[in-house]
Amino acid sequence: MKLDGKRALVTGGSRGIGAGIALGLAQQGADVAITYANSPDRAAEVVRSIEKIGRRAIAIKADSADPVAVKNSVEEVVRSLGGLNILVNSVGTARMGNFVDLSLEDIDALLSVNVRATMVAIQAAIPHLGEGGRIISIGSNAAERAPFPGLAAYSMTKSALLALTRHLARELGPQGITVNVVQPGPTDTDMNPANGGEMADMNRRLTAVGRYGTPADIAGAVSFLANPDAGFVTGSVLTVDGGYNA
């Protein structure tokens, strides 16, 4: 229970990797808030799962493409849970296809959710985090490798998190706040199911361990970075992809 007494916000925490992270932090003792855009029933299910293990939990409806909603969600966490110690930027969207065919709408969606929402959430969270604060963003192993075409714009937004993290680690280190990125590889979620046909089979073959990851695999890495044992880890990139990028 190394996170006992800590308050966490996991953006995009109603399903998939975000839901796994929210539950993982709660299992380590944290009270957890999640945001969601279109899945109120699943958000409520995550809240119930956290409450069953004796931690406080709230779900906040907030469209990450709306910077006002993102900022307000941070303030709501502080009001409802009495503070904020851990911010996990888990929300994300994917628009894939040949770069020349991407619409301006596709590009705007990628930038607003994958990059701007993270920046706005961090700006809003910094005044509340204090000594021992944690900022953890969920990137992608595709930020550093191009295994196949069609990921250029998506990968660019995830690469942006690397620069943001490293520079913020320098800026926030004197305040005792660490900033890190976790980069999942193929992970079994609704957006990328392990039984998803030929693409899933190809991804599985590209891993060193021969399987998809699970949300719990990613949650374990995030929980480590969030706890006091990781106080000397900042500006770092932790890739959790079963050896996909090896």
PDB file of C-alpha atoms in Angstrom:
ATOM      1  CA  MET A   1       0.000   0.000   0.000  1.00  0.00           C
ATOM      2  CA  LYS A   2       2.755   2.427  -0.945  1.00  0.00           C
ATOM      3  CA  LEU A   3       0.238   4.948  -2.281  1.00  0.00           C
ATOM      4  CA  ASP A   4      -1.896   5.108   0.856  1.00  0.00           C
ATOM      5  CA  GLY A   5      -3.197   8.651   1.304  1.00  0.00           C
ATOM      6  CA  LYS A   6      -2.379   9.709  -2.266  1.00  0.00           C
ATOM      7  CA  ARG A   7      -4.942  11.175  -4.658  1.00  0.00           C
ATOM      8  CA  ALA A   8      -4.681  10.313  -8.372  1.00  0.00           C
ATOM      9  CA  LEU A   9      -6.325  11.448 -11.583  1.00  0.00           C
ATOM     10  CA  VAL A  10      -6.298   9.075 -14.556  1.00  0.00           C
ATOM     11  CA  THR A  11      -7.577  10.715 -17.724  1.00  0.00           C
ATOM     12  CA  GLY A  12      -9.426   8.379 -20.040  1.00  0.00           C
ATOM     13  CA  GLY A  13      -9.808   5.911 -17.200  1.00  0.00           C
ATOM     14  CA  SER A  14     -13.153   4.345 -18.065  1.00  0.00           C
ATOM     15  CA  ARG A  15     -11.786   1.493 -20.186  1.00  0.00           C
ATOM     16  CA  GLY A  16      -8.739  -0.244 -21.546  1.00  0.00           C
ATOM     17  CA  ILE A  17      -5.317   0.767 -20.312  1.00  0.00           C
ATOM     18  CA  GLY A  18      -6.711   3.731 -18.365  1.00  0.00           C
ATOM     19  CA  ALA A  19      -9.123   1.558 -16.401  1.00  0.00           C
ATOM     20  CA  GLY A  20      -6.329  -0.893 -15.621  1.00  0.00           C
ATOM     21  CA  ILE A  21      -4.137   1.938 -14.358  1.00  0.00           C
ATOM     22  CA  ALA A  22      -6.912   3.378 -12.187  1.00  0.00           C
ATOM     23  CA  LEU A  23      -7.513   0.005 -10.529  1.00  0.00           C
ATOM     24  CA  GLY A  24      -3.785  -0.619 -10.127  1.00  0.00           C
ATOM     25  CA  LEU A  25      -3.249   2.678  -8.321  1.00  0.00           C
ATOM     26  CA  ALA A  26      -6.207   1.971  -6.045  1.00  0.00           C
ATOM     27  CA  GLN A  27      -4.796  -1.458  -5.214  1.00  0.00           C
ATOM     28  CA  GLN A  28      -1.672   0.349  -4.004  1.00  0.00           C
ATOM     29  CA  GLY A  29      -3.785   2.524  -1.694  1.00  0.00           C
ATOM     30  CA  ALA A  30      -4.594   5.639  -3.741  1.00  0.00           C
ATOM     31  CA  ASP A  31      -7.955   7.329  -4.043  1.00  0.00           C
ATOM     32  CA  VAL A  32      -8.628   7.683  -7.765  1.00  0.00           C
ATOM     33  CA  ALA A  33     -10.561   9.983 -10.070  1.00  0.00           C
ATOM     34  CA  ILE A  34     -11.064   9.104 -13.722  1.00  0.00           C
ATOM     35  CA  THR A  35     -12.314  11.094 -16.668  1.00  0.00           C
ATOM     36  CA  TYR A  36     -14.459   9.775 -19.487  1.00  0.00           C
ATOM     37  CA  ALA A  37     -16.126  11.201 -22.575  1.00  0.00           C
ATOM     38  CA  ASN A  38     -18.647   8.672 -23.901  1.00  0.00           C
ATOM     39  CA  SER A  39     -18.691   5.669 -21.563  1.00  0.00           C
ATOM     40  CA  PRO A  40     -20.646   6.559 -18.403  1.00  0.00           C
ATOM     41  CA  ASP A  41     -21.618   2.959 -17.663  1.00  0.00           C
ATOM     42  CA  ARG A  42     -18.058   1.728 -17.919  1.00  0.00           C
ATOM     43  CA  ALA A  43     -16.799   4.661 -15.876  1.00  0.00           C
ATOM     44  CA  ALA A  44     -19.310   3.772 -13.158  1.00  0.00           C
ATOM     45  CA  GLU A  45     -18.090   0.177 -13.269  1.00  0.00           C
ATOM     46  CA  VAL A  46     -14.496   1.306 -12.687  1.00  0.00           C
ATOM     47  CA  VAL A  47     -15.624   3.459  -9.766  1.00  0.00           C
ATOM     48  CA  ARG A  48     -17.467   0.516  -8.194  1.00  0.00           C
ATOM     49  CA  SER A  49     -14.421  -1.729  -8.607  1.00  0.00           C
ATOM     50  CA  ILE A  50     -12.230   0.795  -6.806  1.00  0.00           C
ATOM     51  CA  GLU A  51     -14.752   1.329  -4.025  1.00  0.00           C
ATOM     52  CA  LYS A  52     -14.960  -2.439  -3.464  1.00  0.00           C
ATOM     53  CA  ILE A  53     -11.322  -2.448  -2.372  1.00  0.00           C
ATOM     54  CA  GLY A  54     -11.955   0.359   0.084  1.00  0.00           C
ATOM     55  CA  ARG A  55     -10.690   3.412  -1.794  1.00  0.00           C
ATOM     56  CA  ARG A  56     -12.551   6.550  -2.797  1.00  0.00           C
ATOM     57  CA  ALA A  57     -13.300   6.985  -6.492  1.00  0.00           C
ATOM     58  CA  ILE A  58     -15.102   9.469  -8.729  1.00  0.00           C
ATOM     59  CA  ALA A  59     -15.786   9.663 -12.461  1.00  0.00           C
ATOM     60  CA  ILE A  60     -15.816  13.036 -14.216  1.00  0.00           C
ATOM     61  CA  LYS A  61     -17.297  13.562 -17.666  1.00  0.00           C
ATOM     62  CA  ALA A  62     -14.730  15.556 -19.634  1.00  0.00           C
ATOM     63  CA  ASP A  63     -14.058  15.597 -23.359  1.00  0.00           C
ATOM     64  CA  SER A  64     -10.278  15.739 -23.669  1.00  0.00           C
ATOM     65  CA  ALA A  65     -10.612  17.646 -26.934  1.00  0.00           C
ATOM     66  CA  ASP A  66     -12.058  20.520 -24.862  1.00  0.00           C
ATOM     67  CA  PRO A  67      -9.286  22.293 -22.927  1.00  0.00           C
ATOM     68  CA  VAL A  68     -11.779  23.953 -20.570  1.00  0.00           C
ATOM     69  CA  ALA A  69     -13.218  20.561 -19.633  1.00  0.00           C
ATOM     70  CA  VAL A  70      -9.719  19.182 -19.052  1.00  0.00           C
ATOM     71  CA  LYS A  71      -8.779  22.046 -16.740  1.00  0.00           C
ATOM     72  CA  ASN A  72     -12.080  21.853 -14.873  1.00  0.00           C
ATOM     73  CA  SER A  73     -11.655  18.112 -14.319  1.00  0.00           C
ATOM     74  CA  VAL A  74      -8.398  18.714 -12.443  1.00  0.00           C
ATOM     75  CA  GLU A  75     -10.062  21.296 -10.219  1.00  0.00           C
ATOM     76  CA  GLU A  76     -12.960  18.903  -9.571  1.00  0.00           C
ATOM     77  CA  VAL A  77     -10.541  16.212  -8.393  1.00  0.00           C
ATOM     78  CA  VAL A  78      -8.927  18.633  -5.950  1.00  0.00           C
ATOM     79  CA  ARG A  79     -12.334  19.637  -4.575  1.00  0.00           C
ATOM     80  CA  SER A  80     -13.729  16.115  -4.327  1.00  0.00           C
ATOM     81  CA  LEU A  81     -10.675  14.211  -3.091  1.00  0.00           C
ATOM     82  CA  GLY A  82      -9.041  17.012  -1.125  1.00  0.00           C
ATOM     83  CA  GLY A  83      -5.943  17.321  -3.277  1.00  0.00           C
ATOM     84  CA  LEU A  84      -3.933  15.776  -6.097  1.00  0.00           C
ATOM     85  CA  ASN A  85      -0.615  13.908  -5.932  1.00  0.00           C
ATOM     86  CA  ILE A  86      -0.540  11.823  -9.112  1.00  0.00           C
ATOM     87  CA  LEU A  87      -1.574  12.741 -12.659  1.00  0.00           C
ATOM     88  CA  VAL A  88      -1.698   9.993 -15.273  1.00  0.00           C
ATOM     89  CA  ASN A  89      -2.349  11.220 -18.807  1.00  0.00           C
ATOM     90  CA  SER A  90      -3.853   8.076 -20.275  1.00  0.00           C
ATOM     91  CA  VAL A  91      -6.425   9.469 -22.688  1.00  0.00           C
ATOM     92  CA  GLY A  92      -5.581   9.087 -26.337  1.00  0.00           C
ATOM     93  CA  THR A  93      -6.962   8.665 -29.820  1.00  0.00           C
ATOM     94  CA  ALA A  94      -5.666   6.993 -32.957  1.00  0.00           C
ATOM     95  CA  ARG A  95      -6.179   7.986 -36.584  1.00  0.00           C
ATOM     96  CA  MET A  96      -4.254   5.701 -38.902  1.00  0.00           C
ATOM     97  CA  GLY A  97      -3.705   5.556 -42.644  1.00  0.00           C
ATOM     98  CA  ASN A  98      -1.378   6.917 -45.286  1.00  0.00           C
ATOM     99  CA  PHE A  99      -0.251  10.383 -44.258  1.00  0.00           C
ATOM    100  CA  VAL A 100      -1.289  11.972 -47.551  1.00  0.00           C
ATOM    101  CA  ASP A 101      -4.865  10.770 -46.995  1.00  0.00           C
ATOM    102  CA  LEU A 102      -5.342  12.154 -43.469  1.00  0.00           C
ATOM    103  CA  SER A 103      -7.890  14.944 -43.217  1.00  0.00           C
ATOM    104  CA  LEU A 104      -7.374  18.140 -41.286  1.00  0.00           C
ATOM    105  CA  GLU A 105     -10.014  16.815 -38.880  1.00  0.00           C
ATOM    106  CA  ASP A 106      -7.879  13.721 -38.286  1.00  0.00           C
ATOM    107  CA  ILE A 107      -4.786  15.820 -37.616  1.00  0.00           C
ATOM    108  CA  ASP A 108      -6.642  18.193 -35.289  1.00  0.00           C
ATOM    109  CA  ALA A 109      -8.132  15.277 -33.332  1.00  0.00           C
ATOM    110  CA  LEU A 110      -4.713  13.704 -32.815  1.00  0.00           C
ATOM    111  CA  LEU A 111      -3.104  16.942 -31.706  1.00  0.00           C
ATOM    112  CA  SER A 112      -5.935  18.086 -29.439  1.00  0.00           C
ATOM    113  CA  VAL A 113      -6.347  14.793 -27.568  1.00  0.00           C
ATOM    114  CA  ASN A 114      -2.856  13.273 -27.611  1.00  0.00           C
ATOM    115  CA  VAL A 115      -0.840  16.458 -27.116  1.00  0.00           C
ATOM    116  CA  ARG A 116      -2.872  19.488 -26.075  1.00  0.00           C
ATOM    117  CA  ALA A 117      -4.999  17.666 -23.494  1.00  0.00           C
ATOM    118  CA  THR A 118      -1.842  16.364 -21.806  1.00  0.00           C
ATOM    119  CA  MET A 119      -0.298  19.833 -21.725  1.00  0.00           C
ATOM    120  CA  VAL A 120      -3.443  21.443 -20.319  1.00  0.00           C
ATOM    121  CA  ALA A 121      -3.883  18.753 -17.652  1.00  0.00           C
ATOM    122  CA  ILE A 122      -0.272  19.122 -16.541  1.00  0.00           C
ATOM    123  CA  GLN A 123      -0.535  22.918 -16.379  1.00  0.00           C
ATOM    124  CA  ALA A 124      -3.645  22.639 -14.226  1.00  0.00           C
ATOM    125  CA  ALA A 125      -2.148  19.950 -11.986  1.00  0.00           C
ATOM    126  CA  ILE A 126       1.259  21.479 -11.228  1.00  0.00           C
ATOM    127  CA  PRO A 127       0.041  23.981  -8.576  1.00  0.00           C
ATOM    128  CA  HIS A 128      -1.536  21.112  -6.613  1.00  0.00           C
ATOM    129  CA  LEU A 129       1.079  18.343  -6.819  1.00  0.00           C
ATOM    130  CA  GLY A 130       3.753  19.555  -4.409  1.00  0.00           C
ATOM    131  CA  GLU A 131       6.770  17.609  -3.136  1.00  0.00           C
ATOM    132  CA  GLY A 132       6.543  13.977  -4.180  1.00  0.00           C
ATOM    133  CA  GLY A 133       4.129  14.732  -7.017  1.00  0.00           C
ATOM    134  CA  ARG A 134       4.037  12.432 -10.005  1.00  0.00           C
ATOM    135  CA  ILE A 135       3.219  13.110 -13.660  1.00  0.00           C
ATOM    136  CA  ILE A 136       3.060  10.020 -15.865  1.00  0.00           C
ATOM    137  CA  SER A 137       1.997  10.128 -19.508  1.00  0.00           C
ATOM    138  CA  ILE A 138       1.027   7.111 -21.570  1.00  0.00           C
ATOM    139  CA  GLY A 139       2.830   7.210 -24.887  1.00  0.00           C
ATOM    140  CA  SER A 140       3.418   4.444 -27.410  1.00  0.00           C
ATOM    141  CA  ASN A 141       6.328   2.294 -28.479  1.00  0.00           C
ATOM    142  CA  ALA A 142       5.504   3.537 -31.999  1.00  0.00           C
ATOM    143  CA  ALA A 143       6.954   6.895 -30.942  1.00  0.00           C
ATOM    144  CA  GLU A 144      10.430   5.460 -31.439  1.00  0.00           C
ATOM    145  CA  ARG A 145       9.943   2.856 -34.140  1.00  0.00           C
ATOM    146  CA  ALA A 146       8.105   2.640 -37.474  1.00  0.00           C
ATOM    147  CA  PRO A 147       7.251  -1.073 -37.782  1.00  0.00           C
ATOM    148  CA  PHE A 148       4.838  -0.512 -40.675  1.00  0.00           C
ATOM    149  CA  PRO A 149       3.320   2.422 -42.618  1.00  0.00           C
ATOM    150  CA  GLY A 150       0.221   4.320 -41.597  1.00  0.00           C
ATOM    151  CA  LEU A 151       1.280   5.582 -38.167  1.00  0.00           C
ATOM    152  CA  ALA A 152       3.150   8.782 -39.046  1.00  0.00           C
ATOM    153  CA  ALA A 153       0.762  11.334 -37.528  1.00  0.00           C
ATOM    154  CA  TYR A 154      -0.174   9.203 -34.517  1.00  0.00           C
ATOM    155  CA  SER A 155       3.464   8.422 -33.767  1.00  0.00           C
ATOM    156  CA  MET A 156       4.392  12.085 -34.080  1.00  0.00           C
ATOM    157  CA  THR A 157       1.931  12.997 -31.310  1.00  0.00           C
ATOM    158  CA  LYS A 158       3.354  10.294 -29.054  1.00  0.00           C
ATOM    159  CA  SER A 159       6.907  11.444 -29.809  1.00  0.00           C
ATOM    160  CA  ALA A 160       5.892  14.906 -28.634  1.00  0.00           C
ATOM    161  CA  LEU A 161       5.332  13.442 -25.157  1.00  0.00           C
ATOM    162  CA  LEU A 162       8.993  12.460 -24.964  1.00  0.00           C
ATOM    163  CA  ALA A 163      10.233  16.030 -25.431  1.00  0.00           C
ATOM    164  CA  LEU A 164       7.558  17.421 -23.103  1.00  0.00           C
ATOM    165  CA  THR A 165       8.466  14.904 -20.398  1.00  0.00           C
ATOM    166  CA  ARG A 166      12.216  15.475 -20.538  1.00  0.00           C
ATOM    167  CA  HIS A 167      11.954  19.248 -20.423  1.00  0.00           C
ATOM    168  CA  LEU A 168       9.342  19.223 -17.643  1.00  0.00           C
ATOM    169  CA  ALA A 169      11.537  16.867 -15.617  1.00  0.00           C
ATOM    170  CA  ARG A 170      14.179  19.613 -15.610  1.00  0.00           C
ATOM    171  CA  GLU A 171      11.646  22.320 -14.847  1.00  0.00           C
ATOM    172  CA  LEU A 172       9.782  20.522 -12.065  1.00  0.00           C
ATOM    173  CA  GLY A 173      12.619  18.578 -10.468  1.00  0.00           C
ATOM    174  CA  PRO A 174      13.442  21.381  -8.003  1.00  0.00           C
ATOM    175  CA  GLN A 175       9.830  21.158  -6.764  1.00  0.00           C
ATOM    176  CA  GLY A 176      10.170  17.438  -6.042  1.00  0.00           C
ATOM    177  CA  ILE A 177       7.849  16.464  -8.916  1.00  0.00           C
ATOM    178  CA  THR A 178       8.881  13.635 -11.231  1.00  0.00           C
ATOM    179  CA  VAL A 179       7.771  13.405 -14.869  1.00  0.00           C
ATOM    180  CA  ASN A 180       7.945  10.177 -16.875  1.00  0.00           C
ATOM    181  CA  VAL A 181       6.476   8.366 -19.878  1.00  0.00           C
ATOM    182  CA  VAL A 182       5.277   4.776 -20.125  1.00  0.00           C
ATOM    183  CA  GLN A 183       5.239   3.434 -23.685  1.00  0.00           C
ATOM    184  CA  PRO A 184       2.954   0.416 -24.164  1.00  0.00           C
ATOM    185  CA  GLY A 185       3.265  -1.919 -27.071  1.00  0.00           C
ATOM    186  CA  PRO A 186       0.392  -4.058 -28.374  1.00  0.00           C
ATOM    187  CA  THR A 187      -2.052  -4.237 -25.479  1.00  0.00           C
ATOM    188  CA  ASP A 188      -5.315  -6.169 -25.434  1.00  0.00           C
ATOM    189  CA  THR A 189      -8.048  -3.514 -25.320  1.00  0.00           C
ATOM    190  CA  ASP A 190     -11.226  -2.650 -27.211  1.00  0.00           C
ATOM    191  CA  MET A 191      -9.186  -0.426 -29.538  1.00  0.00           C
ATOM    192  CA  ASN A 192      -6.535  -3.091 -30.213  1.00  0.00           C
ATOM    193  CA  PRO A 193      -7.882  -6.564 -29.374  1.00  0.00           C
ATOM    194  CA  ALA A 194      -5.492  -9.492 -29.177  1.00  0.00           C
ATOM    195  CA  ASN A 195      -7.935 -11.497 -31.330  1.00  0.00           C
ATOM    196  CA  GLY A 196      -8.119  -8.758 -33.960  1.00  0.00           C
ATOM    197  CA  GLY A 197      -7.161 -10.810 -36.992  1.00  0.00           C
ATOM    198  CA  GLU A 198      -4.127 -10.489 -39.253  1.00  0.00           C
ATOM    199  CA  MET A 199      -2.879  -7.219 -37.725  1.00  0.00           C
ATOM    200  CA  ALA A 200      -3.027  -8.709 -34.232  1.00  0.00           C
ATOM    201  CA  ASP A 201      -1.198 -11.813 -35.410  1.00  0.00           C
ATOM    202  CA  MET A 202       1.556  -9.664 -36.933  1.00  0.00           C
ATOM    203  CA  ASN A 203       1.897  -7.569 -33.759  1.00  0.00           C
ATOM    204  CA  ARG A 204       2.110 -10.711 -31.662  1.00  0.00           C
ATOM    205  CA  ARG A 205       4.904 -12.101 -33.824  1.00  0.00           C
ATOM    206  CA  LEU A 206       6.859  -8.847 -33.477  1.00  0.00           C
ATOM    207  CA  THR A 207       7.000  -9.137 -29.677  1.00  0.00           C
ATOM    208  CA  ALA A 208       9.809 -11.089 -28.069  1.00  0.00           C
ATOM    209  CA  VAL A 209       7.418 -12.856 -25.687  1.00  0.00           C
ATOM    210  CA  GLY A 210       4.890 -13.861 -28.350  1.00  0.00           C
ATOM    211  CA  ARG A 211       1.809 -12.313 -26.786  1.00  0.00           C
ATOM    212  CA  TYR A 212      -0.133  -9.113 -26.361  1.00  0.00           C
ATOM    213  CA  GLY A 213       0.217  -7.169 -23.146  1.00  0.00           C
ATOM    214  CA  THR A 214      -2.648  -6.598 -20.733  1.00  0.00           C
ATOM    215  CA  PRO A 215      -3.809  -3.378 -19.069  1.00  0.00           C
ATOM    216  CA  ALA A 216      -2.431  -4.825 -15.813  1.00  0.00           C
ATOM    217  CA  ASP A 217       1.043  -5.018 -17.388  1.00  0.00           C
ATOM    218  CA  ILE A 218       0.941  -1.293 -18.081  1.00  0.00           C
ATOM    219  CA  ALA A 219      -0.620  -0.536 -14.703  1.00  0.00           C
ATOM    220  CA  GLY A 220       2.291  -2.216 -12.947  1.00  0.00           C
ATOM    221  CA  ALA A 221       4.779   0.125 -14.603  1.00  0.00           C
ATOM    222  CA  VAL A 222       2.673   3.176 -13.790  1.00  0.00           C
ATOM    223  CA  SER A 223       2.234   2.117 -10.153  1.00  0.00           C
ATOM    224  CA  PHE A 224       5.998   1.786  -9.783  1.00  0.00           C
ATOM    225  CA  LEU A 225       6.629   5.281 -11.171  1.00  0.00           C
ATOM    226  CA  ALA A 226       3.889   6.683  -8.927  1.00  0.00           C
ATOM    227  CA  ASN A 227       5.226   5.279  -5.670  1.00  0.00           C
ATOM    228  CA  PRO A 228       7.984   6.682  -3.430  1.00  0.00           C
ATOM    229  CA  ASP A 229      10.504   4.060  -4.588  1.00  0.00           C
ATOM    230  CA  ALA A 230      10.707   5.874  -7.931  1.00  0.00           C
ATOM    231  CA  GLY A 231      11.604   9.255  -6.463  1.00  0.00           C
ATOM    232  CA  PHE A 232      14.952   9.286  -8.321  1.00  0.00           C
ATOM    233  CA  VAL A 233      13.376   8.364 -11.682  1.00  0.00           C
ATOM    234  CA  THR A 234      12.434  11.367 -13.797  1.00  0.00           C
ATOM    235  CA  GLY A 235      12.691  12.392 -17.418  1.00  0.00           C
ATOM    236  CA  SER A 236      12.634   8.700 -18.242  1.00  0.00           C
ATOM    237  CA  VAL A 237      10.870   6.547 -20.797  1.00  0.00           C
ATOM    238  CA  LEU A 238       9.730   3.106 -19.652  1.00  0.00           C
ATOM    239  CA  THR A 239       8.796   0.920 -22.622  1.00  0.00           C
ATOM    240  CA  VAL A 240       6.452  -1.953 -21.772  1.00  0.00           C
ATOM    241  CA  ASP A 241       5.989  -3.783 -25.044  1.00  0.00           C
ATOM    242  CA  GLY A 242       7.100  -7.394 -24.575  1.00  0.00           C
ATOM    243  CA  GLY A 243      10.296  -6.736 -26.489  1.00  0.00           C
ATOM    244  CA  TYR A 244       8.530  -5.337 -29.571  1.00  0.00           C
ATOM    245  CA  ASN A 245      11.158  -2.586 -29.875  1.00  0.00           C
ATOM    246  CA  ALA A 246      14.126  -4.769 -28.875  1.00  0.00           C
TER     247      ALA A 246
END
